[in-house]
Amino acid sequence: MSKILVTGGCGFIGSHTLVDLIENGYEVISADNNSRSNAAILDGVEMITGKKIKNYKIDLCNFDDTYAVFQENDDISGIIHFAAYKAVGESVENPLLYFQNNLESLVNVLKCVQEFKIPYFVFSSSCTVYGSPDQIPVTEQTPMKPAESAYGFTKQMGEQIINEFARTADTKCILLRYFNPAGSHPSAIIGEMPLGKPQNLVPAITQTAIGRIPKMHVHGTDYPTRDGSCVRDYIHICDLAHAHTLSIKFLEEGKSQSKVEVFNLGTGDGVTVLEAIEAFEKVSGVKLNYEKGPRRPGDVVAIYANCDMAKDRLGWVPKFSLEDMMLTAWKWEQRLKHDVTVFGSQPPSLN
Ligand code: WQD
């Protein structure tokens, strides 16, 4: 049974990927310092899969601690590297925090990959590497424009660091460019737990609907789009998680044709903010309390993916619809409010 090290395994995408890997026969370990996550989410992973997950609570910016994980686990066959800060707004306010954290941790992990000759490395990249694209849908060949935030810049630099690393290493790498992750595991046992006021659209919708925040704002309704609000490509978190398992399988089966392969992960459907709100109201039966407000600095008008490469090469086909994303996100929000089983106590303070 292949052992996969998932860095950031206690995060939103990381925890859902642990579940998918286990359900597909992999042994998994996590490395997550829980600075932006709650280790209790692994209780939820155990409830779903029956497997207890070992998490190394270390800062990947500490090379010695990172190295010790590899020394203790000499049978790691692949790495999925999620661990990074990802709040776009915060990165604009504090770029050096993002460069130091996201890049030093990546370099430390890659140094261990090199030292321990780990054959496979999957990197959590982002559609933010495209900046504000001239043409949509974007393909993996769409030229990168300047990133709109330090966060996006760390993903662009991360990809370049991996490309340079792979030039001389024996490790086969995959870069996965996520569009907008949304929704939660259908069991409502694990899901997204934004710290503080939610920046992302779907948790802002569900927290408004459940009354955790009084009202939400639509950031801009005067864009040149079909209803004036921004267009994004929302992808269900479980579809996204499964793409990581398929990436590891793809590498294990020797299907990669170069040292680094890149895949867009979206549905290929562009959805406006107002359409997303309408889909939520339809599946939840809740009339959402929102106001049309000013544009948010840094937002691109529209971006959505051409995902033919992931479908053709990885055999990845998203299964969940926009309505499924909204319904699973809503079920999770309701469970967060009414049930502390998974967490033992209330989830980390949201304010
Ligand atoms: C989506 C739309 C907002 C909140 C995210 C991640 C980024 C990357 C891509 C992974 C925008 C609008 C939002 C609200 C709103 N993912 N909105 N009211 O900015 O596309 O980027 O996905 O790497 O890391 O941040 O996502 O959910 O913040 O915004 O109107 O209260 O919803 O203006 O148009 P974004 P988002």
PDB file of N, CA and C in Angstrom, residues 110 144 156-169 173 175 177 259-262:
ATOM      1  N   LEU A 110      10.796  20.253  -0.806  1.00  0.00           N
ATOM      2  CA  LEU A 110      11.504  19.801  -2.011  1.00  0.00           C
ATOM      3  C   LEU A 110      12.918  19.315  -1.675  1.00  0.00           C
ATOM      4  N   MET A 144       0.576  33.271 -18.407  1.00  0.00           N
ATOM      5  CA  MET A 144       0.324  33.865 -17.097  1.00  0.00           C
ATOM      6  C   MET A 144       0.435  35.394 -17.213  1.00  0.00           C
ATOM      7  N   GLN A 156       2.647  31.328  -8.578  1.00  0.00           N
ATOM      8  CA  GLN A 156       3.438  31.419  -9.819  1.00  0.00           C
ATOM      9  C   GLN A 156       4.896  31.050  -9.533  1.00  0.00           C
ATOM     10  N   MET A 157       5.440  31.594  -8.453  1.00  0.00           N
ATOM     11  CA  MET A 157       6.849  31.300  -8.126  1.00  0.00           C
ATOM     12  C   MET A 157       7.008  29.841  -7.716  1.00  0.00           C
ATOM     13  N   GLY A 158       5.996  29.333  -6.995  1.00  0.00           N
ATOM     14  CA  GLY A 158       6.046  27.923  -6.582  1.00  0.00           C
ATOM     15  C   GLY A 158       6.147  27.017  -7.792  1.00  0.00           C
ATOM     16  N   GLU A 159       5.369  27.308  -8.830  1.00  0.00           N
ATOM     17  CA  GLU A 159       5.416  26.492 -10.046  1.00  0.00           C
ATOM     18  C   GLU A 159       6.803  26.581 -10.678  1.00  0.00           C
ATOM     19  N   GLN A 160       7.356  27.769 -10.699  1.00  0.00           N
ATOM     20  CA  GLN A 160       8.680  27.935 -11.328  1.00  0.00           C
ATOM     21  C   GLN A 160       9.768  27.222 -10.528  1.00  0.00           C
ATOM     22  N   ILE A 161       9.659  27.275  -9.206  1.00  0.00           N
ATOM     23  CA  ILE A 161      10.629  26.577  -8.336  1.00  0.00           C
ATOM     24  C   ILE A 161      10.572  25.075  -8.614  1.00  0.00           C
ATOM     25  N   ILE A 162       9.365  24.557  -8.757  1.00  0.00           N
ATOM     26  CA  ILE A 162       9.200  23.113  -9.001  1.00  0.00           C
ATOM     27  C   ILE A 162       9.753  22.753 -10.375  1.00  0.00           C
ATOM     28  N   ASN A 163       9.498  23.586 -11.361  1.00  0.00           N
ATOM     29  CA  ASN A 163      10.046  23.321 -12.703  1.00  0.00           C
ATOM     30  C   ASN A 163      11.573  23.281 -12.672  1.00  0.00           C
ATOM     31  N   GLU A 164      12.177  24.199 -11.955  1.00  0.00           N
ATOM     32  CA  GLU A 164      13.652  24.201 -11.874  1.00  0.00           C
ATOM     33  C   GLU A 164      14.137  22.985 -11.091  1.00  0.00           C
ATOM     34  N   PHE A 165      13.467  22.684 -10.002  1.00  0.00           N
ATOM     35  CA  PHE A 165      13.839  21.510  -9.179  1.00  0.00           C
ATOM     36  C   PHE A 165      13.773  20.238 -10.020  1.00  0.00           C
ATOM     37  N   ALA A 166      12.680  20.106 -10.795  1.00  0.00           N
ATOM     38  CA  ALA A 166      12.449  18.851 -11.543  1.00  0.00           C
ATOM     39  C   ALA A 166      13.475  18.655 -12.655  1.00  0.00           C
ATOM     40  N   ARG A 167      14.086  19.746 -13.069  1.00  0.00           N
ATOM     41  CA  ARG A 167      15.070  19.661 -14.169  1.00  0.00           C
ATOM     42  C   ARG A 167      16.185  18.671 -13.832  1.00  0.00           C
ATOM     43  N   THR A 168      16.589  18.637 -12.568  1.00  0.00           N
ATOM     44  CA  THR A 168      17.732  17.774 -12.197  1.00  0.00           C
ATOM     45  C   THR A 168      17.321  16.625 -11.268  1.00  0.00           C
ATOM     46  N   ALA A 169      16.095  16.674 -10.753  1.00  0.00           N
ATOM     47  CA  ALA A 169      15.666  15.611  -9.817  1.00  0.00           C
ATOM     48  C   ALA A 169      15.045  14.456 -10.596  1.00  0.00           C
ATOM     49  N   CYS A 173       6.540  15.359 -11.250  1.00  0.00           N
ATOM     50  CA  CYS A 173       5.681  16.343 -10.569  1.00  0.00           C
ATOM     51  C   CYS A 173       4.413  16.656 -11.358  1.00  0.00           C
ATOM     52  N   LEU A 175       1.365  19.799 -11.286  1.00  0.00           N
ATOM     53  CA  LEU A 175       0.841  21.061 -10.748  1.00  0.00           C
ATOM     54  C   LEU A 175      -0.659  21.082 -11.009  1.00  0.00           C
ATOM     55  N   ARG A 177      -3.983  23.264 -10.911  1.00  0.00           N
ATOM     56  CA  ARG A 177      -4.468  24.652 -10.811  1.00  0.00           C
ATOM     57  C   ARG A 177      -5.968  24.625 -10.505  1.00  0.00           C
ATOM     58  N   LYS A 259       8.702  15.766 -16.904  1.00  0.00           N
ATOM     59  CA  LYS A 259       9.011  15.820 -15.464  1.00  0.00           C
ATOM     60  C   LYS A 259       7.926  16.578 -14.695  1.00  0.00           C
ATOM     61  N   VAL A 260       7.316  17.566 -15.355  1.00  0.00           N
ATOM     62  CA  VAL A 260       6.259  18.361 -14.702  1.00  0.00           C
ATOM     63  C   VAL A 260       5.061  18.451 -15.644  1.00  0.00           C
ATOM     64  N   GLU A 261       3.898  18.039 -15.148  1.00  0.00           N
ATOM     65  CA  GLU A 261       2.665  18.179 -15.943  1.00  0.00           C
ATOM     66  C   GLU A 261       1.705  19.095 -15.187  1.00  0.00           C
ATOM     67  N   VAL A 262       0.898  19.856 -15.951  1.00  0.00           N
ATOM     68  CA  VAL A 262       0.005  20.866 -15.366  1.00  0.00           C
ATOM     69  C   VAL A 262      -1.433  20.551 -15.750  1.00  0.00           C
TER      70      VAL A 262
END
